[in-house]
Amino acid sequence: MKNSRRQRRWDVTNDVAPSVYFGLDRKLCGIYTLDFENGERYVGQTIDLVSRISSHRRRWDDIVAVSFVECGPEDLNDLERAMIADA
């Protein structure tokens, strides 16, 4: 399955809250990719992007960008697998 959905990308810093980038008006459900300073990437799924990114930032302080593609909860597993395969 080739991922044909378009991802949005934000360059992020640890001194700015995730809600500033992604908003607080609604929970965002979809697949995200974290880019780290050393070039590594991590793909994951979430039903609440702001909360999930906040959680990751408590663990890792070297996240430099977040990419995100929105989808419904029923598509999370298939889209995540496709995006990992495409990475």
PDB file of C-alpha atoms in Angstrom:
ATOM      1  CA  MET A   1       0.000   0.000   0.000  1.00  0.00           C
ATOM      2  CA  LYS A   2       1.606   3.228  -1.121  1.00  0.00           C
ATOM      3  CA  ASN A   3       0.850   6.223   1.103  1.00  0.00           C
ATOM      4  CA  SER A   4      -0.855   8.820  -1.099  1.00  0.00           C
ATOM      5  CA  ARG A   5      -1.891  11.152   1.730  1.00  0.00           C
ATOM      6  CA  ARG A   6      -0.074  14.441   2.177  1.00  0.00           C
ATOM      7  CA  GLN A   7       1.807  15.067   5.404  1.00  0.00           C
ATOM      8  CA  ARG A   8       2.169  18.472   6.985  1.00  0.00           C
ATOM      9  CA  ARG A   9       5.546  19.217   8.567  1.00  0.00           C
ATOM     10  CA  TRP A  10       6.525  21.563  11.385  1.00  0.00           C
ATOM     11  CA  ASP A  11      10.038  22.420  12.533  1.00  0.00           C
ATOM     12  CA  VAL A  12       9.789  22.359  16.337  1.00  0.00           C
ATOM     13  CA  THR A  13      11.790  23.453  19.356  1.00  0.00           C
ATOM     14  CA  ASN A  14      11.480  22.325  22.959  1.00  0.00           C
ATOM     15  CA  ASP A  15      10.789  25.845  24.215  1.00  0.00           C
ATOM     16  CA  VAL A  16       7.438  26.062  22.364  1.00  0.00           C
ATOM     17  CA  ALA A  17       4.413  24.037  23.500  1.00  0.00           C
ATOM     18  CA  PRO A  18       3.028  21.536  20.946  1.00  0.00           C
ATOM     19  CA  SER A  19      -0.386  23.233  21.175  1.00  0.00           C
ATOM     20  CA  VAL A  20       1.140  26.324  19.536  1.00  0.00           C
ATOM     21  CA  TYR A  21       1.975  24.268  16.434  1.00  0.00           C
ATOM     22  CA  PHE A  22      -1.046  21.971  16.299  1.00  0.00           C
ATOM     23  CA  GLY A  23      -3.796  23.920  18.108  1.00  0.00           C
ATOM     24  CA  LEU A  24      -6.080  23.003  20.958  1.00  0.00           C
ATOM     25  CA  ASP A  25      -9.425  23.303  19.201  1.00  0.00           C
ATOM     26  CA  ARG A  26      -9.768  19.554  18.546  1.00  0.00           C
ATOM     27  CA  LYS A  27      -7.923  16.301  18.974  1.00  0.00           C
ATOM     28  CA  LEU A  28      -6.007  15.329  15.851  1.00  0.00           C
ATOM     29  CA  CYS A  29      -6.077  11.638  14.962  1.00  0.00           C
ATOM     30  CA  GLY A  30      -3.528  10.240  12.543  1.00  0.00           C
ATOM     31  CA  ILE A  31       0.052   9.188  11.896  1.00  0.00           C
ATOM     32  CA  TYR A  32       3.041  11.298  12.890  1.00  0.00           C
ATOM     33  CA  THR A  33       6.738  11.158  12.134  1.00  0.00           C
ATOM     34  CA  LEU A  34       9.343  12.565  14.489  1.00  0.00           C
ATOM     35  CA  ASP A  35      12.656  13.752  13.036  1.00  0.00           C
ATOM     36  CA  PHE A  36      15.607  13.794  15.425  1.00  0.00           C
ATOM     37  CA  GLU A  37      18.798  15.870  15.368  1.00  0.00           C
ATOM     38  CA  ASN A  38      20.868  12.811  14.419  1.00  0.00           C
ATOM     39  CA  GLY A  39      18.719  12.097  11.347  1.00  0.00           C
ATOM     40  CA  GLU A  40      16.762   9.214  12.853  1.00  0.00           C
ATOM     41  CA  ARG A  41      13.000   9.069  12.381  1.00  0.00           C
ATOM     42  CA  TYR A  42      10.160   7.567  14.394  1.00  0.00           C
ATOM     43  CA  VAL A  43       6.678   6.829  13.004  1.00  0.00           C
ATOM     44  CA  GLY A  44       3.724   6.429  15.347  1.00  0.00           C
ATOM     45  CA  GLN A  45      -0.031   6.730  15.570  1.00  0.00           C
ATOM     46  CA  THR A  46      -2.226   8.800  17.853  1.00  0.00           C
ATOM     47  CA  ILE A  47      -5.782   9.856  18.552  1.00  0.00           C
ATOM     48  CA  ASP A  48      -4.546  13.080  20.231  1.00  0.00           C
ATOM     49  CA  LEU A  49      -1.489  14.601  18.542  1.00  0.00           C
ATOM     50  CA  VAL A  50      -0.800  17.382  21.070  1.00  0.00           C
ATOM     51  CA  SER A  51      -0.854  14.986  24.016  1.00  0.00           C
ATOM     52  CA  ARG A  52       1.293  12.398  22.221  1.00  0.00           C
ATOM     53  CA  ILE A  53       3.951  14.885  21.119  1.00  0.00           C
ATOM     54  CA  SER A  54       4.048  16.336  24.648  1.00  0.00           C
ATOM     55  CA  SER A  55       4.658  12.838  25.982  1.00  0.00           C
ATOM     56  CA  HIS A  56       7.497  12.201  23.512  1.00  0.00           C
ATOM     57  CA  ARG A  57       9.154  15.519  24.369  1.00  0.00           C
ATOM     58  CA  ARG A  58       9.314  14.558  28.033  1.00  0.00           C
ATOM     59  CA  ARG A  59      11.392  11.559  26.942  1.00  0.00           C
ATOM     60  CA  TRP A  60      13.437  13.015  24.084  1.00  0.00           C
ATOM     61  CA  ASP A  61      14.811  16.556  23.872  1.00  0.00           C
ATOM     62  CA  ASP A  62      16.289  16.260  20.381  1.00  0.00           C
ATOM     63  CA  ILE A  63      13.112  16.268  18.242  1.00  0.00           C
ATOM     64  CA  VAL A  64      13.589  18.855  15.478  1.00  0.00           C
ATOM     65  CA  ALA A  65      10.473  18.302  13.345  1.00  0.00           C
ATOM     66  CA  VAL A  66       7.070  16.649  13.394  1.00  0.00           C
ATOM     67  CA  SER A  67       5.176  15.533  10.300  1.00  0.00           C
ATOM     68  CA  PHE A  68       1.532  14.527  10.483  1.00  0.00           C
ATOM     69  CA  VAL A  69      -1.177  13.079   8.266  1.00  0.00           C
ATOM     70  CA  GLU A  70      -4.724  13.026   9.575  1.00  0.00           C
ATOM     71  CA  CYS A  71      -6.911   9.931   9.281  1.00  0.00           C
ATOM     72  CA  GLY A  72      -9.781   8.238  11.076  1.00  0.00           C
ATOM     73  CA  PRO A  73      -9.184   5.776  13.926  1.00  0.00           C
ATOM     74  CA  GLU A  74     -10.202   2.889  11.678  1.00  0.00           C
ATOM     75  CA  ASP A  75      -7.296   3.651   9.304  1.00  0.00           C
ATOM     76  CA  LEU A  76      -4.521   4.092  11.897  1.00  0.00           C
ATOM     77  CA  ASN A  77      -2.967   0.622  11.745  1.00  0.00           C
ATOM     78  CA  ASP A  78      -2.934   0.296   7.940  1.00  0.00           C
ATOM     79  CA  LEU A  79      -1.655   3.832   7.341  1.00  0.00           C
ATOM     80  CA  GLU A  80       1.036   3.488  10.016  1.00  0.00           C
ATOM     81  CA  ARG A  81       2.308   0.256   8.436  1.00  0.00           C
ATOM     82  CA  ALA A  82       2.342   1.904   4.992  1.00  0.00           C
ATOM     83  CA  MET A  83       4.244   4.927   6.253  1.00  0.00           C
ATOM     84  CA  ILE A  84       6.807   2.788   8.048  1.00  0.00           C
ATOM     85  CA  ALA A  85       7.312   0.800   4.835  1.00  0.00           C
ATOM     86  CA  ASP A  86       7.740   4.058   2.868  1.00  0.00           C
ATOM     87  CA  ALA A  87      10.261   5.516   5.343  1.00  0.00           C
TER      88      ALA A  87
END
